[in-house]
Short mmCIF file of C-alpha atoms and ligand atoms in Angstrom, two decimals:
data_model
loop_
_atom_site.label_atom_id
_atom_site.label_comp_id
_atom_site.label_asym_id
_atom_site.label_seq_id
_atom_site.Cartn_x
_atom_site.Cartn_y
_atom_site.Cartn_z
CA MET A 1 -0.01 0.02 -0.01
CA ALA A 2 1.34 3.42 -0.88
CA LYS A 3 2.61 5.48 2.02
CA GLU A 4 0.05 8.31 1.30
CA THR A 5 -2.88 5.83 1.39
CA VAL A 6 -1.59 4.41 4.79
CA ALA A 7 -1.24 7.94 6.12
CA ARG A 8 -4.70 8.84 4.97
CA GLU A 9 -6.29 5.74 6.49
CA THR A 10 -4.39 6.31 9.74
CA MET A 11 -5.68 9.82 9.89
CA THR A 12 -9.32 8.64 9.10
CA ARG A 13 -9.00 6.15 11.96
CA GLU A 14 -7.69 8.82 14.23
CA THR A 15 -10.30 11.19 13.34
CA LEU A 16 -12.91 8.55 14.02
CA ALA A 17 -11.28 7.60 17.25
CA ARG A 18 -11.18 11.31 18.26
CA LYS A 19 -14.82 11.72 17.35
CA LYS A 20 -15.71 8.73 19.24
CA MET A 21 -13.75 9.89 22.37
CA THR A 22 -15.40 13.25 22.19
CA ARG A 23 -18.94 11.92 21.84
CA GLU A 24 -21.12 14.06 24.10
CA THR A 25 -22.98 12.23 26.88
CA LEU A 26 -26.73 12.63 26.93
CA SER A 27 -29.62 11.44 29.07
CA ILE A 28 -33.35 11.63 28.25
CA LEU A 29 -35.94 11.77 30.94
CA GLY A 30 -39.30 10.89 29.35
CA ALA A 31 -37.63 9.13 26.38
CA THR A 32 -40.91 7.41 25.24
CA GLY A 33 -42.88 10.66 24.93
CA SER A 34 -43.34 13.01 22.08
CA VAL A 35 -40.38 15.23 22.92
CA GLY A 36 -38.30 12.22 23.91
CA SER A 37 -38.96 10.54 20.69
CA SER A 38 -38.07 13.64 18.60
CA THR A 39 -34.92 14.05 20.58
CA LEU A 40 -33.88 10.37 19.82
CA ALA A 41 -34.79 10.89 16.16
CA ILE A 42 -32.19 13.60 15.97
CA VAL A 43 -29.64 11.57 17.98
CA GLU A 44 -30.21 8.69 15.51
CA GLN A 45 -28.89 10.95 12.79
CA GLN A 46 -25.97 12.09 14.85
CA THR A 47 -24.74 8.86 16.46
CA GLU A 48 -21.07 9.92 16.11
CA ARG A 49 -21.89 12.91 18.28
CA PHE A 50 -23.93 11.54 21.25
CA GLU A 51 -23.53 8.72 23.69
CA ILE A 52 -26.70 7.90 25.67
CA VAL A 53 -26.19 7.61 29.41
CA ALA A 54 -29.71 7.10 30.75
CA LEU A 55 -33.25 6.70 29.42
CA THR A 56 -36.54 6.81 31.40
CA ALA A 57 -40.24 6.09 30.95
CA GLN A 58 -43.14 5.75 33.32
CA ASN A 59 -45.37 2.83 31.99
CA ASN A 60 -44.19 1.92 28.56
CA ALA A 61 -41.75 -0.93 29.33
CA THR A 62 -41.92 -2.37 25.79
CA GLN A 63 -41.01 0.97 24.11
CA LEU A 64 -38.27 1.67 26.69
CA ALA A 65 -36.72 -1.77 26.08
CA ASP A 66 -36.85 -1.18 22.35
CA LEU A 67 -35.09 2.14 22.86
CA CYS A 68 -32.53 0.58 25.03
CA ARG A 69 -31.64 -2.03 22.35
CA ARG A 70 -31.26 0.73 19.74
CA PHE A 71 -29.40 3.35 21.76
CA LYS A 72 -27.66 1.18 24.28
CA PRO A 73 -27.69 3.46 27.34
CA GLN A 74 -25.69 2.68 30.48
CA PHE A 75 -28.79 2.99 32.59
CA ALA A 76 -32.60 2.86 32.10
CA ALA A 77 -35.41 3.43 34.69
CA ILE A 78 -39.13 2.88 34.63
CA GLY A 79 -41.22 4.90 37.02
CA ASN A 80 -44.08 2.47 37.45
CA GLU A 81 -42.52 -0.38 39.50
CA THR A 82 -45.14 -2.90 38.40
CA GLN A 83 -43.61 -2.63 34.87
CA PHE A 84 -40.10 -3.37 36.07
CA PRO A 85 -40.33 -7.25 35.67
CA LYS A 86 -41.44 -6.60 32.03
CA LEU A 87 -38.50 -4.35 31.37
CA LYS A 88 -36.00 -6.75 32.93
CA GLU A 89 -37.37 -9.65 30.92
CA ALA A 90 -37.30 -7.66 27.65
CA LEU A 91 -33.66 -6.65 28.27
CA GLN A 92 -32.24 -9.98 29.58
CA GLY A 93 -28.70 -10.41 28.48
CA CYS A 94 -28.15 -6.76 27.71
CA ASP A 95 -25.46 -4.91 29.55
CA ILE A 96 -27.65 -2.17 30.85
CA GLU A 97 -28.27 -1.24 34.51
CA LEU A 98 -32.00 -1.06 35.27
CA ALA A 99 -34.00 0.54 38.03
CA ALA A 100 -37.61 1.39 38.86
CA GLY A 101 -39.75 3.86 40.75
CA THR A 102 -39.06 7.46 41.68
CA GLU A 103 -35.62 6.63 42.98
CA GLY A 104 -34.77 5.11 39.58
CA LEU A 105 -35.85 8.16 37.80
CA ILE A 106 -33.77 10.39 40.14
CA GLU A 107 -30.87 8.09 39.61
CA ALA A 108 -31.25 8.47 35.80
CA ALA A 109 -31.18 12.25 36.27
CA THR A 110 -28.14 12.16 38.61
CA ARG A 111 -25.89 10.03 36.34
CA PRO A 112 -23.24 12.36 35.04
CA ALA A 113 -24.11 13.48 31.58
CA ALA A 114 -23.14 16.56 29.62
CA ARG A 115 -26.67 17.16 28.43
CA ILE A 116 -29.95 16.12 30.04
CA MET A 117 -33.33 16.34 28.26
CA ALA A 118 -36.00 16.92 30.95
CA ALA A 119 -39.13 15.76 29.06
CA ILE A 120 -41.32 14.06 31.62
CA SER A 121 -44.85 15.44 31.55
CA GLY A 122 -46.55 17.17 34.43
CA PHE A 123 -45.70 17.81 38.03
CA ALA A 124 -44.10 14.27 38.21
CA GLY A 125 -41.18 15.82 36.24
CA LEU A 126 -40.25 18.25 39.03
CA ALA A 127 -38.09 15.99 41.23
CA PRO A 128 -36.11 14.33 38.39
CA SER A 129 -35.68 17.76 36.51
CA LEU A 130 -34.50 19.28 39.79
CA ALA A 131 -31.99 16.41 40.27
CA ALA A 132 -30.71 17.03 36.67
CA VAL A 133 -30.32 20.79 37.32
CA LYS A 134 -28.28 20.07 40.49
CA GLN A 135 -25.72 18.25 38.32
CA GLY A 136 -24.72 21.58 36.81
CA SER A 137 -24.63 20.32 33.28
CA ILE A 138 -26.75 21.57 30.34
CA VAL A 139 -30.40 20.87 31.09
CA MET A 140 -32.71 20.98 28.06
CA LEU A 141 -35.99 21.89 29.84
CA ALA A 142 -39.14 20.70 28.15
CA ASN A 143 -41.20 20.10 31.38
CA LYS A 144 -42.84 23.41 31.95
CA GLU A 145 -44.90 22.23 34.98
CA CYS A 146 -41.80 22.22 37.17
CA LEU A 147 -41.26 25.96 36.54
CA VAL A 148 -44.89 26.71 37.05
CA SER A 149 -45.06 24.77 40.43
CA ALA A 150 -41.73 25.68 41.75
CA GLY A 151 -40.22 28.40 39.53
CA ALA A 152 -38.29 30.38 42.11
CA LEU A 153 -36.87 27.29 43.76
CA PHE A 154 -36.05 25.82 40.39
CA MET A 155 -34.21 28.85 39.06
CA ALA A 156 -32.33 29.39 42.34
CA THR A 157 -31.17 25.74 42.29
CA ALA A 158 -30.10 26.05 38.67
CA ALA A 159 -28.06 29.25 39.41
CA GLN A 160 -26.50 27.74 42.42
CA ALA A 161 -25.37 24.71 40.46
CA LYS A 162 -24.18 26.91 37.54
CA CYS A 163 -26.51 24.84 35.33
CA ARG A 164 -27.24 26.20 31.84
CA MET A 165 -30.87 25.70 31.20
CA LEU A 166 -31.96 25.72 27.52
CA PRO A 167 -35.73 26.07 26.95
CA VAL A 168 -37.19 23.44 24.63
CA ASP A 169 -40.68 24.93 24.41
CA SER A 170 -40.72 26.55 20.92
CA GLU A 171 -41.81 29.89 22.13
CA HIS A 172 -39.17 30.20 24.92
CA ASN A 173 -36.50 28.62 22.74
CA ALA A 174 -37.41 31.38 20.09
CA ILE A 175 -36.93 34.06 22.71
CA TYR A 176 -33.73 32.52 23.95
CA GLN A 177 -32.39 32.42 20.47
CA ILE A 178 -33.39 36.17 19.88
CA LEU A 179 -31.87 37.26 23.14
CA ASP A 180 -28.57 35.32 22.42
CA GLY A 181 -26.81 36.78 25.44
CA ARG A 182 -28.42 40.33 25.23
CA PRO A 183 -28.95 41.77 28.72
CA LEU A 184 -32.45 41.25 30.07
CA SER A 185 -32.55 44.93 30.79
CA ASP A 186 -32.89 45.59 27.06
CA ILE A 187 -36.27 43.87 27.01
CA LYS A 188 -39.44 45.88 27.06
CA ARG A 189 -41.98 43.10 26.34
CA LEU A 190 -41.92 39.40 25.49
CA ILE A 191 -44.68 38.02 23.31
CA LEU A 192 -45.34 34.25 23.11
CA THR A 193 -47.32 33.29 20.03
CA ALA A 194 -50.17 30.72 20.18
CA SER A 195 -51.77 28.77 17.37
CA GLY A 196 -55.09 29.22 19.11
CA GLY A 197 -55.54 25.54 19.32
CA PRO A 198 -58.03 23.29 17.47
CA PHE A 199 -61.08 25.17 18.70
CA ARG A 200 -60.21 28.71 17.89
CA HIS A 201 -63.38 29.28 16.02
CA PHE A 202 -65.74 27.30 18.29
CA THR A 203 -68.69 28.91 20.01
CA GLN A 204 -69.29 28.38 23.72
CA ALA A 205 -71.91 25.84 22.84
CA GLU A 206 -69.53 23.93 20.60
CA LEU A 207 -66.82 24.14 23.17
CA ALA A 208 -69.10 22.51 25.77
CA LYS A 209 -69.34 19.47 23.47
CA VAL A 210 -65.63 18.98 22.91
CA THR A 211 -64.64 15.31 23.41
CA VAL A 212 -61.35 13.73 24.54
CA PRO A 213 -60.35 12.51 21.01
CA MET A 214 -61.10 16.01 19.61
CA ALA A 215 -58.99 17.74 22.28
CA THR A 216 -56.02 15.42 21.97
CA LYS A 217 -55.41 16.08 18.31
CA HIS A 218 -53.59 19.43 17.76
CA PRO A 219 -53.87 20.72 14.22
CA ILE A 220 -50.22 21.91 14.07
CA TRP A 221 -48.15 20.35 16.77
CA PRO A 222 -48.27 16.53 17.38
CA MET A 223 -47.77 16.25 21.19
CA GLY A 224 -48.50 14.18 24.21
CA ALA A 225 -52.07 14.06 25.44
CA LYS A 226 -51.79 16.38 28.47
CA ILE A 227 -50.13 19.25 26.63
CA SER A 228 -52.59 18.83 23.74
CA ILE A 229 -55.49 19.28 26.04
CA ASP A 230 -53.73 22.25 27.69
CA SER A 231 -53.26 23.74 24.19
CA ALA A 232 -56.96 23.24 23.38
CA THR A 233 -58.04 25.11 26.54
CA LEU A 234 -55.17 27.65 26.13
CA MET A 235 -54.03 26.75 29.67
CA ASN A 236 -50.79 25.74 27.93
CA LYS A 237 -50.15 29.34 26.91
CA GLY A 238 -50.89 30.41 30.44
CA LEU A 239 -48.41 27.87 31.82
CA GLU A 240 -45.95 29.20 29.23
CA LEU A 241 -46.42 32.75 30.52
CA ILE A 242 -45.39 31.65 33.97
CA GLU A 243 -42.56 29.59 32.51
CA ALA A 244 -41.31 32.77 30.66
CA GLN A 245 -41.69 34.82 33.85
CA TYR A 246 -39.02 32.59 35.49
CA LEU A 247 -36.78 31.83 32.46
CA PHE A 248 -36.39 35.44 31.51
CA ALA A 249 -36.84 37.16 34.86
CA GLN A 250 -39.71 39.35 33.70
CA PRO A 251 -42.52 40.79 35.66
CA PRO A 252 -46.04 39.72 34.53
CA ALA A 253 -46.78 43.13 32.92
CA CYS A 254 -44.06 42.58 30.36
CA LEU A 255 -45.37 39.24 29.15
CA ASP A 256 -48.24 38.52 26.81
CA VAL A 257 -49.78 36.13 24.28
CA LEU A 258 -50.65 36.78 20.61
CA VAL A 259 -52.69 34.27 18.64
CA HIS A 260 -50.86 33.45 15.28
CA PRO A 261 -52.64 30.58 13.57
CA GLN A 262 -49.88 29.76 11.22
CA SER A 263 -47.34 29.15 14.05
CA ILE A 264 -44.42 30.50 11.98
CA ILE A 265 -43.32 33.28 14.35
CA HIS A 266 -42.71 31.62 17.72
CA GLY A 267 -41.71 34.47 19.96
CA LEU A 268 -41.34 38.29 19.77
CA VAL A 269 -39.00 40.49 21.73
CA TYR A 270 -39.93 44.16 22.00
CA LEU A 271 -36.89 46.33 22.83
CA HIS A 272 -36.80 49.69 24.50
CA ASP A 273 -35.57 51.42 21.34
CA GLY A 274 -38.80 50.34 19.45
CA ALA A 275 -37.23 47.41 17.53
CA VAL A 276 -39.11 44.15 17.57
CA LEU A 277 -37.19 40.98 16.98
CA ALA A 278 -38.88 37.86 15.96
CA GLN A 279 -37.86 34.20 15.39
CA MET A 280 -39.42 32.12 12.58
CA ALA A 281 -39.33 28.46 11.70
CA THR A 282 -41.47 25.69 10.27
CA PRO A 283 -43.61 24.54 13.30
CA ASP A 284 -41.62 21.34 14.09
CA MET A 285 -40.45 20.54 17.60
CA ARG A 286 -37.24 19.00 16.18
CA ILE A 287 -35.95 22.53 15.42
CA PRO A 288 -35.86 23.80 19.04
CA ILE A 289 -34.80 20.42 20.26
CA ALA A 290 -31.85 20.42 17.70
CA TYR A 291 -30.99 23.89 18.92
CA CYS A 292 -30.71 22.63 22.51
CA LEU A 293 -28.78 19.47 21.43
CA GLY A 294 -26.27 21.48 19.43
CA TRP A 295 -25.96 24.64 21.55
CA PRO A 296 -23.78 26.74 21.13
CA HIS A 297 -23.52 25.17 17.63
CA ARG A 298 -26.22 24.41 15.12
CA LEU A 299 -27.13 20.85 14.15
CA PRO A 300 -28.56 20.17 10.77
CA THR A 301 -32.15 18.71 10.62
CA ASP A 302 -34.22 17.32 7.89
CA CYS A 303 -37.14 19.47 8.84
CA ALA A 304 -39.10 21.07 5.98
CA PRO A 305 -37.65 24.47 5.01
CA LEU A 306 -39.73 27.50 5.82
CA ASP A 307 -41.57 28.48 2.57
CA LEU A 308 -43.01 31.93 3.10
CA GLU A 309 -44.07 32.26 -0.48
CA HIS A 310 -46.20 29.23 -0.12
CA ILE A 311 -47.57 30.39 3.29
CA GLY A 312 -48.45 33.79 1.74
CA LYS A 313 -49.63 35.60 4.83
CA LEU A 314 -49.17 35.63 8.61
CA GLU A 315 -52.20 36.45 10.75
CA PHE A 316 -52.44 37.72 14.29
CA GLU A 317 -55.21 38.25 16.76
CA ALA A 318 -55.83 38.77 20.46
CA PRO A 319 -56.77 35.61 22.48
CA ASP A 320 -60.47 35.36 23.41
CA ILE A 321 -60.41 35.11 27.20
CA ALA A 322 -64.21 34.77 27.36
CA ARG A 323 -64.18 31.51 25.46
CA PHE A 324 -60.78 30.36 26.80
CA PRO A 325 -60.83 31.44 30.52
CA CYS A 326 -57.87 29.10 31.43
CA LEU A 327 -55.49 31.72 29.96
CA GLN A 328 -56.92 34.47 32.31
CA LEU A 329 -56.73 32.04 35.32
CA ALA A 330 -53.05 31.47 34.55
CA LYS A 331 -52.42 35.19 34.24
CA THR A 332 -54.17 35.80 37.62
CA ALA A 333 -52.03 33.07 39.20
CA MET A 334 -48.90 34.62 37.68
CA GLN A 335 -49.90 38.08 39.09
CA LEU A 336 -50.77 36.58 42.51
CA GLY A 337 -47.37 34.79 42.57
CA GLY A 338 -46.19 32.79 45.63
CA GLY A 339 -48.11 29.50 45.79
CA ALA A 340 -50.75 30.49 43.27
CA PRO A 341 -49.10 28.98 40.21
CA THR A 342 -48.47 25.75 42.15
CA ILE A 343 -52.20 25.56 42.92
CA LEU A 344 -53.12 26.37 39.39
CA ASN A 345 -50.85 23.67 37.98
CA ALA A 346 -52.13 20.99 40.54
CA ALA A 347 -55.82 21.86 39.93
CA ASN A 348 -55.20 21.82 36.09
CA GLU A 349 -53.56 18.36 36.16
CA ILE A 350 -56.50 16.97 38.15
CA ALA A 351 -59.05 18.69 35.82
CA VAL A 352 -57.35 17.45 32.74
CA ALA A 353 -57.14 13.85 34.05
CA ALA A 354 -60.86 14.08 35.06
CA PHE A 355 -61.71 15.30 31.54
CA GLN A 356 -59.63 12.37 30.03
CA ALA A 357 -61.62 9.99 32.28
CA GLU A 358 -64.81 11.63 31.06
CA LYS A 359 -65.79 12.61 34.60
CA ILE A 360 -66.08 16.35 33.61
CA GLY A 361 -66.72 18.15 30.43
CA PHE A 362 -64.19 20.27 28.51
CA MET A 363 -65.57 23.51 29.77
CA GLN A 364 -65.57 22.30 33.32
CA ILE A 365 -61.74 22.36 33.21
CA PRO A 366 -61.56 26.18 33.73
CA VAL A 367 -64.51 26.01 36.22
CA LEU A 368 -62.63 23.45 38.38
CA VAL A 369 -59.33 25.29 38.22
CA GLY A 370 -61.05 28.61 39.13
CA THR A 371 -62.74 27.07 42.06
CA VAL A 372 -59.52 25.66 43.47
CA LEU A 373 -57.63 28.89 42.80
CA ASP A 374 -60.35 30.80 44.62
CA LYS A 375 -59.50 28.60 47.72
CA LEU A 376 -56.04 30.20 47.78
CA PRO A 377 -56.59 31.92 51.17
CA GLN A 378 -57.54 28.49 52.64
CA LEU A 379 -54.63 26.75 50.78
CA ILE A 380 -52.15 29.41 51.95
CA GLY A 381 -52.37 27.81 55.40
CA THR A 382 -50.51 24.79 53.92
CA ALA A 383 -46.81 25.33 54.84
CA ASN A 384 -47.72 29.02 55.26
CA GLY A 385 -48.36 29.13 51.50
CA ALA A 386 -44.69 29.25 50.88
CA VAL A 387 -42.92 27.46 48.04
CA ASP A 388 -39.43 28.06 49.06
CA SER A 389 -38.49 24.40 49.61
CA ILE A 390 -39.32 21.22 47.75
CA GLU A 391 -41.27 19.97 50.80
CA GLN A 392 -43.45 23.13 50.75
CA VAL A 393 -44.08 22.83 47.09
CA LEU A 394 -45.03 19.10 47.54
CA ALA A 395 -47.40 19.93 50.47
CA LEU A 396 -49.18 22.73 48.57
CA ASP A 397 -49.45 20.70 45.45
CA SER A 398 -50.96 17.75 47.30
CA GLU A 399 -53.45 19.84 49.28
CA ALA A 400 -54.58 21.57 46.05
CA ARG A 401 -54.97 18.17 44.41
CA ARG A 402 -57.04 16.92 47.30
CA ILE A 403 -59.36 19.95 46.97
CA ALA A 404 -59.47 19.61 43.14
CA GLU A 405 -60.56 15.88 43.53
CA GLU A 406 -63.35 16.90 45.82
CA GLU A 407 -64.56 19.43 43.19
CA VAL A 408 -64.35 16.73 40.46
CA ALA A 409 -66.69 14.61 42.60
CA LYS A 410 -69.12 17.63 43.03
CA LEU A 411 -68.99 18.50 39.26
CA GLY A 412 -69.18 14.89 38.07
P1 LIG B 501 -45.72 12.69 26.50
O1 LIG B 501 -47.00 12.45 27.32
O2 LIG B 501 -45.73 12.42 25.05
O3 LIG B 501 -44.47 11.95 27.19
C1 LIG B 501 -44.34 12.06 28.59
C2 LIG B 501 -43.04 11.25 28.91
O4 LIG B 501 -42.95 11.32 30.35
C3 LIG B 501 -43.15 9.81 28.55
O5 LIG B 501 -41.83 9.22 28.50
C4 LIG B 501 -43.78 9.22 29.76
O6 LIG B 501 -43.55 7.78 29.94
C5 LIG B 501 -43.15 9.97 30.93
N1 LIG B 501 -43.99 10.13 32.12
C6 LIG B 501 -45.34 10.31 32.11
N2 LIG B 501 -45.79 10.42 33.33
C7 LIG B 501 -44.78 10.21 34.15
C8 LIG B 501 -44.49 10.16 35.58
N3 LIG B 501 -45.55 10.24 36.43
N4 LIG B 501 -43.23 9.88 36.04
C9 LIG B 501 -42.23 9.71 35.21
N5 LIG B 501 -42.32 9.83 33.84
C10 LIG B 501 -43.57 10.05 33.37
O7 LIG B 501 -45.37 14.30 26.83
P2 LIG B 501 -44.67 15.33 25.82
O8 LIG B 501 -43.38 14.70 25.34
O9 LIG B 501 -45.70 15.83 24.89
O10 LIG B 501 -44.33 16.48 26.82
C11 LIG B 501 -43.31 16.28 27.80
C12 LIG B 501 -43.11 17.69 28.47
O11 LIG B 501 -42.61 18.60 27.58
C13 LIG B 501 -44.47 18.27 29.09
O12 LIG B 501 -44.11 18.89 30.22
C14 LIG B 501 -44.86 19.26 27.99
O13 LIG B 501 -45.56 20.35 28.46
C15 LIG B 501 -43.46 19.75 27.48
N6 LIG B 501 -43.51 20.17 26.05
C16 LIG B 501 -43.94 19.32 25.17
C17 LIG B 501 -43.95 19.72 23.79
C18 LIG B 501 -44.33 18.77 22.65
O14 LIG B 501 -44.28 19.11 21.48
N7 LIG B 501 -44.75 17.60 22.97
C19 LIG B 501 -43.55 21.09 23.39
C20 LIG B 501 -43.19 21.87 24.44
C21 LIG B 501 -43.11 21.47 25.71
P3 LIG B 501 -44.57 6.61 29.43
O15 LIG B 501 -44.51 6.74 27.91
O16 LIG B 501 -44.01 5.33 29.83
O17 LIG B 501 -45.96 7.03 29.92
#
C-alpha cells in the first residue's frame, strides 16, 4: 500500500477515534414521549456525536426496552414499579443497569451527563428535573410544569449549580435564540405566540361538546395528550407565560400572548428602542430540540424548510379570554405569585385527568381550576403558602390536588 494511502487511512482512523472519544454524553428523561422521541430521532442521525447515558419512561416498558436496544444506554429506569419485571425480561442479557420507581428516575437524572433532556410530563417531572439541574450540566428543559409549580426554587437551584438551562418549548426557545446573550434589561416586552388550538373558532356551545379525541389532536403540533388538552383550553399558553416569567426574569406586565394561527413566528421580543425581534421556523419541535442538542453550535435537521411564499400571509389576533378562561386564570395566578401557580398547576392536572376519564366536560376544566384557585386563602395555610423548599411545594401541590378531587366529585 502506498505511503500516502496508509497515512490517509491512519488519519481517518484517528479522526474517527477522536470523534468517538469526544462523543457527548446525553440522558433523556421521558424518552418514550413526544419530545423524547423527537430528541432520539435527531440523535439517531448524529450517532457519532452523542452517547446515551440514561433513558426513562413511566409505564411503557416495551417501548423503553426497544429504545435501550437501539441506543444502548448505560442505565434505564421505569417509574411504574409494576412494569419493572417486564422491562427486565425484555432486556435480559443486555449490559444495561436497570431501576424502577421514583428513586430510579432520580438516579437517571443524577448519572453524570453533559446534557440532560428533561421531558417528563406534568408535576411528576419536578423531582427528576431538579436532580438534573443540580448536576450543573446543560439541562434542556421541556417540562414546563416544574417551573410553574416551583419556579423560584427551580431557578435558584439552577443558578447555584451553575446549570445552563436551555428552553425546549418552541416559544421560549425562540426568545432564547433572539436574546442570544443580550442583557435582560434591554427587554421591554416578551410575546409568546399561540396557534389558538383546534377550537379557535368554536362557539361556547360547541366548546361545551368537545370530546377527549377532539382535544388530544392538535392541528399543528403533534404532542402528548396532556399538553394537547392544555393547548386546546389555552391553559398551555398560560403555563408558558409563567414559565417565561421565570426563565427570562420578567414581571407579569411585560409578558403577553398573541394568537398566530400559522405558528411560523414563535416568539417576539420588544426592545426599549422600538425594535421588535422575531424568530421564525416551520412549526416542528425538532428545530428547538436540535438547537438545544447542538448549543452553542447548530445541528442540521431534515425539517421542511420554511416556505413563506407558499404560506403567503401571517395572521395575528388577540386571544379570546371569554371563550378560553384558562388563559386568564393562569395570568391571575402569575400576578398573585407565591403558591398560586403551584395551585393552578395542581388543579389543572386533576381537571385534565378528570376530563380524560370523562368525569367532567371540556368547559368544566376552567370551572374546576377557578374554584380551586379561589380557595387560595384557605390553601395558603398549607406550609404558610410558601414554596421556598421542595417539601413546601409538595405539600401545597398535594393539598390543592385533594381539593380539586373533591371538586371533580361535585361536578361529576
Ligand atoms: P408525553 O406524554 O408524550 O410523554 C411524557 C413522557 O414522560 C413519557 O416518556 C412518559 O412515559 C413519561 N412520564 C409520564 N408520566 C410520568 C410520571 N408520572 N413519572 C415519570 N415519567 C412520566 O409528553 P410530551 O413529550 O408531549 O411532553 C413532555 C413535557 O414537555 C411536558 O411537560 C410538555 O408540556 C412539554 N412540552 C412538550 C412539547 C411537545 O411538542 N410535545 C412542546 C413543548 C413542551 P410513558 O410513555 O411510559 O408514559
